[in-house]
Coordinates of C-alpha atoms in Angstrom, one line a residue:
M1 CA -0.2 -0.1 0.3
P2 CA 1.4 3.1 -1.5
P3 CA 2.3 5.1 2.1
Y4 CA 1.0 8.2 1.4
L5 CA -2.3 6.2 1.3
L6 CA -1.8 5.1 4.9
L7 CA -0.9 8.6 6.1
S8 CA -4.1 9.7 4.5
L9 CA -6.2 6.8 6.8
F10 CA -4.6 7.4 9.2
L11 CA -5.7 11.1 9.3
S12 CA -8.8 10.2 8.7
R13 CA -9.2 7.7 10.9
V14 CA -7.4 11.6 13.4
L15 CA -10.7 13.5 12.3
V16 CA -13.0 11.0 12.8
N17 CA -11.8 10.6 16.8
A18 CA -11.4 14.2 16.9
A19 CA -14.7 14.9 15.6
D20 CA -16.2 12.3 19.1
L21 CA -14.4 14.8 21.5
S22 CA -16.4 18.6 22.9
P23 CA -13.2 21.5 21.5
V24 CA -9.8 21.2 22.3
E25 CA -9.3 24.8 24.4
D26 CA -7.8 27.5 23.3
Y27 CA -3.7 28.3 25.3
D28 CA -1.0 29.0 24.9
V29 CA 1.4 26.4 23.9
L30 CA 4.8 29.0 24.4
Q31 CA 4.4 28.0 27.8
Y32 CA 5.2 24.5 27.2
I33 CA 8.0 25.1 24.8
D34 CA 11.0 23.8 26.3
P35 CA 14.2 24.5 24.1
L36 CA 16.6 23.4 26.9
I37 CA 15.6 19.2 25.9
G38 CA 18.0 18.2 24.0
S39 CA 21.0 19.9 25.0
A40 CA 23.2 17.5 26.7
N41 CA 24.3 13.6 26.1
G42 CA 25.2 14.7 21.9
G43 CA 21.3 15.1 21.4
N44 CA 23.4 18.0 20.1
V45 CA 20.0 20.8 19.5
F46 CA 20.7 24.4 19.6
P47 CA 18.4 25.4 22.7
G48 CA 18.5 30.0 21.9
A49 CA 16.9 32.8 20.6
S50 CA 15.3 32.6 17.1
L51 CA 12.6 32.8 14.3
P52 CA 10.4 30.3 12.8
Y53 CA 13.2 29.3 10.3
G54 CA 15.7 32.7 11.1
M55 CA 19.0 32.7 10.0
A56 CA 20.1 34.7 13.3
K57 CA 20.4 31.5 16.0
A58 CA 21.6 33.6 20.2
V59 CA 23.1 31.5 22.3
A60 CA 25.8 30.8 24.1
D61 CA 28.9 28.7 23.1
T62 CA 29.9 26.0 25.0
D63 CA 32.8 23.7 25.5
S64 CA 31.3 20.9 25.8
E65 CA 32.1 17.7 23.2
S66 CA 28.4 18.3 22.2
N67 CA 28.1 21.4 20.8
Q68 CA 26.9 21.3 17.8
G69 CA 24.4 23.1 17.9
G70 CA 26.2 25.7 20.3
F71 CA 25.1 25.2 24.2
A72 CA 25.1 22.2 25.6
Y73 CA 23.9 21.5 29.0
E74 CA 26.0 19.7 30.9
G75 CA 29.0 21.7 33.1
G76 CA 31.6 22.9 30.7
S77 CA 32.4 26.4 29.9
V78 CA 31.5 29.6 28.1
T79 CA 33.5 30.6 25.4
G80 CA 31.8 33.1 23.6
F81 CA 28.2 34.0 22.9
S82 CA 27.4 33.6 18.8
S83 CA 24.5 34.5 16.6
M84 CA 24.5 31.9 13.7
H85 CA 24.1 27.7 14.6
D86 CA 22.6 24.7 13.5
S87 CA 20.1 21.8 15.4
G88 CA 20.1 18.4 15.7
T89 CA 23.5 18.1 13.3
G90 CA 26.4 15.4 13.7
G91 CA 29.3 16.2 12.2
N92 CA 31.6 18.9 13.7
P93 CA 30.2 22.2 16.2
S94 CA 28.2 24.5 13.7
L95 CA 28.8 27.3 13.2
G96 CA 29.4 30.0 15.6
N97 CA 30.8 32.8 14.0
F98 CA 32.1 35.6 15.0
P99 CA 31.6 35.3 18.6
L100 CA 30.7 38.3 21.6
F101 CA 32.8 38.0 25.3
P102 CA 31.8 40.4 28.2
Y103 CA 34.6 41.2 31.3
A104 CA 33.8 43.9 34.3
K105 CA 36.6 44.8 34.1
C106 CA 40.2 43.9 33.1
A107 CA 43.1 43.6 35.1
G108 CA 45.1 46.0 36.6
D109 CA 42.4 48.2 34.2
D110 CA 45.1 47.5 31.7
V111 CA 43.3 46.4 28.2
N112 CA 46.0 43.7 28.3
G113 CA 44.4 42.6 31.6
C114 CA 41.6 41.1 29.4
V115 CA 42.3 37.2 28.1
Y116 CA 41.1 36.7 24.7
P117 CA 41.9 33.9 23.5
K118 CA 39.0 32.2 24.0
N119 CA 40.6 28.3 25.0
Q120 CA 41.7 30.9 28.5
R121 CA 39.2 32.8 28.4
K122 CA 36.8 30.4 29.2
T123 CA 34.8 30.5 31.6
K124 CA 32.3 28.6 33.8
Y125 CA 27.9 29.7 34.1
K126 CA 25.7 29.5 36.7
P127 CA 23.7 26.1 36.0
D128 CA 20.6 27.2 37.5
S129 CA 20.3 30.1 35.8
V130 CA 20.2 29.0 32.2
Q131 CA 16.3 29.8 30.8
A132 CA 15.5 29.2 27.3
H133 CA 12.2 30.0 25.6
P134 CA 10.8 30.4 22.0
G135 CA 12.4 33.1 21.1
Y136 CA 15.1 33.9 24.6
F137 CA 18.2 32.8 26.1
A138 CA 19.5 33.1 29.0
I139 CA 22.4 32.3 31.2
E140 CA 24.8 33.7 34.2
L141 CA 28.5 33.8 34.2
A142 CA 30.9 32.5 37.3
S143 CA 32.5 35.7 36.6
G144 CA 29.0 37.7 37.6
V145 CA 27.7 38.3 34.0
R146 CA 24.2 37.6 33.5
V147 CA 23.7 38.3 29.7
D148 CA 20.3 37.7 28.0
M149 CA 19.8 37.7 24.7
T150 CA 16.9 37.9 21.6
T151 CA 16.7 38.0 18.1
A152 CA 14.8 39.0 14.4
H153 CA 15.3 37.1 11.5
H154 CA 19.1 38.3 10.2
T155 CA 20.0 40.1 13.6
S156 CA 20.7 39.2 16.7
L157 CA 20.6 41.1 20.5
F158 CA 21.9 40.5 23.6
R159 CA 22.2 42.3 26.7
F160 CA 25.4 42.4 28.8
Q161 CA 25.1 43.1 32.5
F162 CA 27.2 44.0 34.8
S163 CA 27.1 44.4 38.7
H164 CA 27.9 48.0 39.5
N165 CA 30.7 48.6 42.0
T166 CA 33.8 52.7 41.0
S167 CA 36.5 49.9 39.0
T168 CA 33.7 48.7 36.5
S169 CA 34.8 49.2 33.5
P170 CA 33.1 46.8 31.3
L171 CA 34.6 45.3 27.5
I172 CA 33.3 43.2 25.0
L173 CA 35.3 41.4 23.1
L174 CA 34.6 40.1 19.1
D175 CA 36.7 37.3 17.7
L176 CA 37.0 36.6 14.8
T177 CA 36.8 32.0 14.7
D178 CA 33.2 29.7 14.8
L179 CA 32.5 26.8 17.0
S180 CA 35.3 24.3 14.7
N181 CA 38.1 27.2 14.7
S182 CA 38.0 26.1 10.3
R183 CA 38.7 30.7 10.2
Q184 CA 40.8 29.8 7.0
D185 CA 42.6 33.4 5.2
N186 CA 42.6 36.6 5.5
A187 CA 39.2 37.8 8.5
T188 CA 38.9 40.9 8.5
I189 CA 37.6 43.2 11.4
A190 CA 37.3 47.5 12.0
V191 CA 36.5 48.6 14.6
N192 CA 35.3 52.8 14.7
N193 CA 36.9 54.7 17.0
T194 CA 33.7 56.8 17.7
T195 CA 30.7 55.7 17.9
G196 CA 32.4 51.1 18.5
R197 CA 31.2 50.2 15.4
M198 CA 33.2 47.0 13.9
T199 CA 32.3 45.4 11.0
G200 CA 34.0 42.4 8.9
H201 CA 34.3 39.0 7.9
A202 CA 36.0 35.5 7.6
R203 CA 36.2 33.2 5.4
F204 CA 35.5 28.7 7.4
A205 CA 34.8 25.2 6.6
P206 CA 31.2 24.5 6.6
S207 CA 31.4 20.9 9.8
F208 CA 30.1 17.9 6.8
G209 CA 31.1 18.6 4.1
S210 CA 32.9 20.6 0.7
G211 CA 33.7 23.4 0.5
T212 CA 33.9 26.9 2.7
Y213 CA 31.6 30.4 2.8
V214 CA 32.5 33.7 3.9
L215 CA 30.7 35.8 6.3
H216 CA 30.1 38.9 7.1
F217 CA 28.7 40.8 10.1
C218 CA 27.9 44.3 12.1
A219 CA 28.1 45.0 15.5
D220 CA 26.9 47.9 17.0
F221 CA 27.1 48.8 21.5
K222 CA 24.4 51.5 23.0
S223 CA 24.9 51.9 26.8
P224 CA 24.1 54.0 29.8
A225 CA 27.8 54.5 30.3
A226 CA 30.0 56.2 27.9
Q227 CA 32.9 54.4 25.7
R228 CA 35.8 54.4 27.4
D229 CA 37.8 53.8 23.8
S230 CA 37.8 50.6 21.9
G231 CA 40.9 48.2 18.8
I232 CA 41.7 44.7 18.0
F233 CA 43.5 42.1 20.0
V234 CA 46.4 39.9 18.0
N235 CA 46.7 36.6 19.9
S236 CA 46.6 38.3 23.7
R237 CA 48.2 41.7 23.6
A238 CA 45.9 44.1 22.3
S239 CA 45.6 48.5 21.9
A240 CA 43.6 50.7 22.4
G241 CA 45.2 52.0 18.9
V242 CA 44.6 50.8 16.1
H243 CA 41.2 49.9 14.7
D244 CA 41.9 48.2 11.7
L245 CA 42.5 44.1 10.9
K246 CA 44.0 42.1 8.7
I247 CA 45.0 38.7 10.4
S248 CA 45.8 34.8 8.6
R249 CA 44.8 31.6 9.8
S250 CA 48.4 31.2 10.7
I251 CA 50.7 28.4 10.4
N252 CA 49.7 25.3 12.7
G253 CA 46.3 24.6 12.1
Y254 CA 45.4 26.5 14.3
P255 CA 43.4 29.9 13.5
L256 CA 45.2 32.4 15.4
P257 CA 43.6 34.7 17.2
G258 CA 41.7 38.1 16.5
G259 CA 39.2 40.2 16.6
G260 CA 38.1 44.4 18.3
F261 CA 37.3 44.5 21.2
V262 CA 34.9 48.3 23.1
R263 CA 35.2 48.9 27.1
F264 CA 33.2 51.3 28.5
K265 CA 32.8 53.8 31.0
S266 CA 31.2 52.5 35.1
A267 CA 28.6 54.1 35.4
P268 CA 25.3 53.5 37.9
D269 CA 23.3 51.3 34.8
N270 CA 26.6 49.3 33.8
T271 CA 24.0 47.0 31.2
V272 CA 25.0 47.2 26.9
L273 CA 23.5 45.8 24.5
A274 CA 25.4 44.6 21.6
R275 CA 23.6 44.0 18.2
V276 CA 24.4 42.2 15.6
G277 CA 23.5 41.7 12.1
V278 CA 24.8 39.0 9.3
S279 CA 25.1 38.4 6.6
F280 CA 26.5 36.2 2.9
I281 CA 26.6 39.1 1.1
S282 CA 28.5 42.2 2.5
T283 CA 29.3 44.1 5.5
E284 CA 26.8 46.8 4.4
Q285 CA 24.1 43.7 4.4
A286 CA 23.9 42.7 7.4
C287 CA 24.2 46.6 9.0
A288 CA 20.6 47.0 7.2
H289 CA 19.2 44.0 8.1
A290 CA 20.5 45.0 11.8
E291 CA 19.9 48.7 11.5
S292 CA 16.0 47.2 9.6
E293 CA 15.3 44.7 12.3
I294 CA 16.2 45.7 15.6
P295 CA 16.4 50.6 14.8
H296 CA 16.2 50.8 18.4
F297 CA 18.1 48.1 20.5
D298 CA 14.6 47.6 21.9
F299 CA 15.4 44.5 23.8
N300 CA 11.5 44.2 25.3
A301 CA 10.0 45.2 21.6
T302 CA 12.4 42.8 20.3
R303 CA 11.7 39.6 22.8
Q304 CA 7.9 40.1 22.5
T305 CA 8.4 40.4 18.4
A306 CA 9.0 37.1 18.4
V307 CA 6.7 35.7 21.2
E308 CA 3.8 37.0 18.5
Q309 CA 5.3 34.9 15.4
W310 CA 6.2 31.7 17.6
S311 CA 2.6 31.9 18.5
E312 CA 1.0 32.2 15.2
K313 CA 4.1 29.8 13.6
M314 CA 2.2 27.2 16.4
R315 CA -1.5 28.3 16.4
P316 CA -2.9 25.0 14.2
I317 CA -3.1 23.3 16.8
R318 CA -4.0 22.0 20.5
V319 CA -4.5 19.2 22.0
S320 CA -6.8 18.6 25.1
R321 CA -4.9 19.2 29.3
T322 CA -7.2 16.6 30.5
N323 CA -5.9 14.7 32.9
I324 CA -2.5 15.3 30.8
D325 CA 1.0 15.6 32.9
A326 CA 2.7 18.8 31.6
S327 CA 6.3 16.4 30.9
V328 CA 3.5 14.4 28.0
L329 CA 2.4 18.0 26.5
S330 CA 6.3 19.3 27.1
N331 CA 7.4 16.9 25.1
F332 CA 4.3 17.0 22.5
Y333 CA 5.0 21.1 21.2
S334 CA 8.9 21.5 22.5
G335 CA 9.1 18.5 19.0
I336 CA 7.1 20.2 17.2
Y337 CA 9.0 23.6 18.1
R338 CA 11.5 22.5 17.2
T339 CA 11.0 21.2 13.3
M340 CA 10.8 25.0 12.9
I341 CA 14.4 25.3 13.6
N342 CA 15.8 24.4 10.3
P343 CA 16.3 24.1 7.8
Q344 CA 16.8 28.0 7.6
N345 CA 15.3 31.3 5.4
Y346 CA 18.6 33.0 3.6
T347 CA 16.2 34.2 0.7
G348 CA 18.7 37.5 -0.1
E349 CA 21.7 35.9 1.9
N350 CA 22.3 34.4 -1.3
P351 CA 26.1 34.8 -3.2
L352 CA 26.0 32.0 -5.5
W353 CA 23.2 33.1 -8.3
Q354 CA 20.8 35.3 -8.6
S355 CA 17.1 33.5 -8.6
S356 CA 13.6 35.6 -7.5
E357 CA 13.4 32.2 -5.9
P358 CA 13.7 31.4 -2.0
Y359 CA 16.0 30.0 -0.2
F360 CA 16.7 27.8 2.4
D361 CA 20.1 26.4 3.8
S362 CA 21.2 23.8 6.9
F363 CA 19.1 20.9 4.8
Y364 CA 21.1 19.1 7.9
C365 CA 20.1 16.2 6.2
L366 CA 16.9 15.9 4.0
W367 CA 18.5 11.8 4.4
D368 CA 17.0 11.7 8.2
S369 CA 14.9 14.9 7.8
F370 CA 11.7 13.1 4.1
R371 CA 11.1 10.8 6.7
S372 CA 9.1 12.9 10.1
Q373 CA 10.5 16.7 10.0
I374 CA 9.3 17.6 6.7
P375 CA 6.1 14.9 6.2
F376 CA 4.7 16.3 9.4
L377 CA 5.2 20.1 8.3
T378 CA 3.7 19.1 4.8
I379 CA 0.8 19.3 6.6
F380 CA 1.8 21.6 10.1
D381 CA 2.9 24.0 7.7
P382 CA 3.1 24.1 3.7
S383 CA 3.6 26.6 3.0
S384 CA 6.6 26.7 4.5
V385 CA 7.2 23.8 3.3
M386 CA 6.8 24.5 -0.4
E387 CA 9.6 27.5 -0.5
M388 CA 11.7 24.5 0.7
V389 CA 11.1 22.7 -2.5
R390 CA 11.1 25.6 -5.1
S391 CA 14.4 26.6 -3.5
L392 CA 15.6 22.0 -3.4
I393 CA 14.3 22.9 -7.4
D394 CA 16.3 25.9 -7.7
T395 CA 20.2 24.4 -6.2
Q396 CA 19.3 22.2 -9.0
R397 CA 18.6 24.1 -11.3
H398 CA 21.8 26.3 -10.3
L399 CA 24.3 24.0 -9.6
G400 CA 22.6 20.9 -11.1
W401 CA 21.7 17.9 -8.8
L402 CA 19.8 18.6 -5.8
P403 CA 20.6 18.5 -2.2
D404 CA 21.2 15.6 0.5
C405 CA 22.5 17.4 2.2
R406 CA 23.1 21.3 2.9
M407 CA 25.1 23.8 4.8
S408 CA 26.4 27.6 5.3
L409 CA 25.7 27.1 1.2
C410 CA 27.7 24.1 0.9
K411 CA 27.4 21.2 -0.2
G412 CA 26.7 18.4 2.3
H413 CA 27.9 14.7 2.1
T414 CA 25.5 12.3 1.0
Q415 CA 24.5 9.0 3.7
G416 CA 24.1 6.7 -0.1
G417 CA 20.7 7.0 -2.0
S418 CA 19.5 11.0 -2.9
N419 CA 16.6 11.7 -0.4
A420 CA 15.9 14.4 -1.6
D421 CA 13.7 12.2 -4.2
N422 CA 11.1 11.7 -0.9
V423 CA 10.7 15.3 0.0
L424 CA 10.1 15.7 -3.8
A425 CA 7.3 12.3 -4.4
D426 CA 6.2 13.6 -1.3
V427 CA 5.0 17.2 -1.6
Y428 CA 4.3 16.5 -5.0
L429 CA 1.7 13.9 -4.7
K430 CA -0.3 15.2 -0.9
G431 CA -0.8 17.8 -4.2
L432 CA 1.2 21.4 -2.1
R433 CA 1.4 23.6 -5.9
D434 CA 1.4 27.1 -4.8
G435 CA 4.8 28.4 -6.9
I436 CA 6.0 25.0 -8.1
D437 CA 7.2 24.1 -11.2
W438 CA 6.8 20.7 -10.5
D439 CA 8.4 20.0 -14.4
A440 CA 11.6 20.6 -13.5
G441 CA 11.3 18.5 -10.4
Y442 CA 10.1 16.0 -12.2
A443 CA 13.3 16.0 -14.3
A444 CA 15.6 16.7 -11.3
V445 CA 14.5 13.8 -9.5
Q446 CA 15.0 11.8 -12.8
K447 CA 18.1 12.9 -13.1
D448 CA 18.8 11.3 -9.7
A449 CA 17.8 8.6 -10.9
E450 CA 19.3 7.9 -14.4
E451 CA 22.6 10.4 -14.3
E452 CA 26.1 9.7 -11.8
P453 CA 27.5 13.1 -10.8
Y454 CA 31.8 13.5 -11.2
D455 CA 31.3 13.7 -7.2
W456 CA 28.7 11.6 -5.5
S457 CA 29.4 12.1 -2.0
S458 CA 28.3 15.5 -2.0
E459 CA 25.1 15.1 -5.6
G460 CA 23.5 12.4 -6.3
R461 CA 24.2 8.9 -6.9
G462 CA 27.2 6.5 -7.8
G463 CA 27.5 3.0 -8.9
L464 CA 24.0 3.3 -11.9
R465 CA 25.6 1.2 -14.1
S466 CA 25.7 -1.4 -12.0
W467 CA 22.6 0.5 -11.4
K468 CA 21.0 -0.6 -13.5
D469 CA 22.9 -3.8 -15.0
L470 CA 23.0 -6.1 -11.9
H471 CA 20.6 -5.3 -10.4
Y472 CA 22.2 -3.9 -7.5
I473 CA 25.0 -2.2 -6.0
P474 CA 28.0 -4.3 -5.2
V475 CA 30.1 -4.9 -2.5
E476 CA 33.2 -3.6 -3.6
D477 CA 31.8 -2.7 -7.5
F478 CA 33.3 -1.8 -10.6
D479 CA 32.9 2.2 -10.3
Y480 CA 34.9 4.4 -12.7
E481 CA 32.2 7.1 -14.1
G482 CA 32.1 8.2 -11.3
F483 CA 34.0 8.9 -7.7
G484 CA 32.9 8.4 -3.8
T485 CA 33.6 6.2 -1.2
M486 CA 33.2 2.2 -1.7
T487 CA 30.8 1.7 1.3
R488 CA 27.8 1.2 1.9
S489 CA 26.0 -1.4 -1.0
I490 CA 23.5 -3.0 1.3
S491 CA 22.3 0.8 2.2
R492 CA 22.6 2.6 -1.1
T493 CA 20.5 -0.9 -2.4
L494 CA 17.6 0.2 0.1
E495 CA 17.7 4.1 -0.6
Y496 CA 17.7 3.8 -4.5
S497 CA 15.3 1.0 -5.0
Y498 CA 12.8 3.7 -2.5
N499 CA 13.6 6.1 -4.7
D500 CA 13.0 4.7 -7.5
F501 CA 9.7 3.9 -5.0
A502 CA 9.0 7.7 -5.0
I503 CA 10.0 9.2 -8.6
A504 CA 7.2 6.4 -9.7
Q505 CA 4.5 8.8 -7.8
M506 CA 5.4 11.2 -9.4
A507 CA 5.5 9.6 -12.6
R508 CA 2.0 8.4 -12.5
G509 CA 0.8 11.9 -10.9
L510 CA 2.7 13.3 -13.8
N511 CA 0.8 10.8 -16.3
K512 CA 4.9 9.6 -17.3
T513 CA 2.8 5.7 -17.2
G514 CA 6.3 4.5 -19.0
D515 CA 8.3 5.6 -16.0
A516 CA 6.5 4.7 -13.5
K517 CA 6.4 1.3 -14.9
R518 CA 10.2 1.5 -15.1
Y519 CA 11.2 2.6 -11.3
E520 CA 8.4 0.4 -10.2
T521 CA 10.7 -2.2 -11.4
R522 CA 14.1 -1.2 -9.8
S523 CA 12.6 -0.5 -6.2
R524 CA 12.0 -3.7 -5.7
Y525 CA 15.7 -4.1 -7.2
W526 CA 16.3 -4.5 -3.0
Q527 CA 15.3 -8.6 -2.6
N528 CA 19.0 -8.6 -4.8
V529 CA 20.7 -8.7 -2.0
F530 CA 17.8 -10.7 0.6
K531 CA 19.5 -14.0 1.1
K532 CA 16.8 -16.1 2.5
D533 CA 19.0 -18.2 4.4
Q534 CA 21.6 -16.0 6.2
A535 CA 22.0 -16.4 10.0
S536 CA 22.1 -14.7 12.8
L537 CA 24.3 -15.3 15.7
W538 CA 25.1 -13.4 19.2
Q539 CA 28.2 -14.7 21.0
G540 CA 28.9 -18.0 19.3
K541 CA 24.6 -18.4 19.5
D542 CA 22.0 -19.2 17.1
T543 CA 19.3 -16.0 17.6
G544 CA 16.9 -18.5 16.1
F545 CA 15.8 -15.8 13.2
T546 CA 17.0 -16.5 9.0
G547 CA 16.8 -14.6 6.3
F548 CA 18.7 -11.2 5.8
F549 CA 20.5 -7.9 4.0
Q550 CA 24.0 -9.5 2.7
P551 CA 26.2 -7.5 0.3
K552 CA 27.2 -9.6 -2.9
Y553 CA 30.1 -9.1 -5.1
L554 CA 29.2 -7.8 -9.5
N555 CA 29.9 -12.3 -10.3
G556 CA 27.1 -12.8 -7.8
T557 CA 28.7 -14.4 -5.4
W558 CA 27.6 -14.3 -1.7
G559 CA 29.4 -11.8 0.9
D560 CA 29.5 -11.9 4.8
Q561 CA 28.6 -9.2 7.4
D562 CA 27.7 -9.4 10.4
P563 CA 23.5 -8.8 10.8
L564 CA 24.2 -7.3 14.1
A565 CA 27.3 -5.3 12.9
C566 CA 27.4 -1.6 14.0
S567 CA 24.3 -2.5 16.6
N568 CA 24.2 -0.4 19.8
I569 CA 25.6 -4.6 21.0
D570 CA 28.1 -4.1 19.0
Q571 CA 31.8 -4.1 20.8
S572 CA 33.4 -4.2 17.7
G573 CA 34.8 -0.8 17.6
H574 CA 35.0 -1.2 13.9
A575 CA 34.6 1.5 11.1
C576 CA 30.6 2.4 10.6
S577 CA 29.8 5.7 9.2
L578 CA 31.6 7.2 6.0
Q579 CA 34.6 6.2 6.9
N580 CA 36.5 4.1 3.9
T581 CA 37.1 1.4 6.3
A582 CA 33.1 1.1 7.2
G583 CA 31.5 -1.2 6.4
E584 CA 27.7 -2.1 4.4
T585 CA 25.4 -0.8 6.3
F586 CA 25.3 2.9 7.6
E587 CA 25.1 3.5 10.6
S588 CA 23.1 0.8 11.9
S589 CA 22.9 -3.0 11.5
I590 CA 21.6 -4.8 8.7
W591 CA 18.7 -5.6 11.4
E592 CA 17.9 -2.1 11.6
Y593 CA 18.3 -1.6 7.7
Q594 CA 15.8 -4.8 8.1
F595 CA 13.1 -3.2 8.5
F596 CA 13.7 -0.1 5.6
V597 CA 11.7 -1.4 2.2
P598 CA 8.0 1.3 3.6
H599 CA 7.4 1.3 0.6
D600 CA 6.8 -2.9 0.5
M601 CA 6.5 -4.3 3.9
Q602 CA 5.1 -7.5 1.8
T603 CA 6.6 -8.4 0.4
L604 CA 9.5 -8.4 3.5

């Protein structure tokens, strides 16, 4: 039974049941959203301030192991406060560009009495001080500095609050770094000696892909206290006599610390507001974003606008609270909230090509989000999903291929299949049409199925000659037409089968009957790597189950992979991801992949 029909039957049942209930009360659902869920122990989520699909994402960055989203609520120390993040990612920590860091005063009242490199300046925080709500994040450092933050679409607003005493002379630095220390050559910063405005840019590497990107910033400061001085720092030394810096990466593999600072005199109210606009286009555009989105440094008004946008996005869903524990409501609404953190709407922020189409980024990664997030959003927020699909098609139009993963204007790695195909098919079958060129969409998914790219580790599919001729992806395939890691033959066979099924559904809807039959036939190729007599042993004992997927060579003979390899009980320590020494399934065991035939479960 096609999955979209199953979904329709499920929704029909829900609606029938809902019709038997009295109307559900309306209430403020934001009270149940907890952005901190998943911010520890490898959850890697972004728990800070953001608008729905917003580009600016403000949070405290920590040095914890699972800081891919910036802040990890698991001890650690704060290294800075930055405005760009992703959420829920693997790979290296993502973004975290141009962090700010506050000092109440510098030792000896000398700018060189403050510590500038982030590995030395990092500071513990008070765990009980952490607050996170839609559009808002707050924390207090062990130094006594309290920092809260909110955002507009391209701009963050940080509020630094220092205790008052006569020796306080707050200093805010801006560091030309990111979470992964990926800065490349020739970052720049210019500090206006009169206003304290900081502008500049730097080139960075993406966290899970190829290439580089350039990000620009524009930081302004406002305080009841008068500005005392400003300048730049390089490594551990600073000067109020220099206001422009161009800095290389250095030669030791770790970016040389550098950036700017602004220092204030003591005042009865030692609050400093820092407004940071960001842009992938130019510093001028970063400043324009900041000036138009948060013109008056009004923290409460900016936060209220964020609350209103989140309230509007959450408006379609209310569940009964009768006899429901608050923790269940919190998990429910927090999960829905999380679906609108990534991907991010970068429309107007794409320097790679000129287009009137929307541009979304941080599809991190489609091989995951096609399974639940985007299908949910097709029902919950279809207008945004239609813009995402237009963006995906436009990306293919200009770069040649639909992405399987994309971040920071760069191509991400592929898991094995071409899973944007699944996204487009799902959206098409649900009848979403507004502004989408479905002829171009079908051409894009068909190209994935028919043409092998030169670099299939970052787009499209590899091994298509074997797929078409042998009807499976062989272990140790001979592929001279395109290049990628020669592993995952089982999981790639299963993914290609489902990808082709998805394309077949689009073809039928577009009255391309011949195409539909061809891709439906190919969608059954998964059967060619199913070995009916394959057993599974655990600690030398037969589990009693027979029939598992197994790798198969070019000549049709069977290879061998333990069905429990790469499972959560596998203690062998061998590679299971994109390493060239990994096996024939991606980050899961054959036991788990055994169920990835969602389009043909009856045959399985």
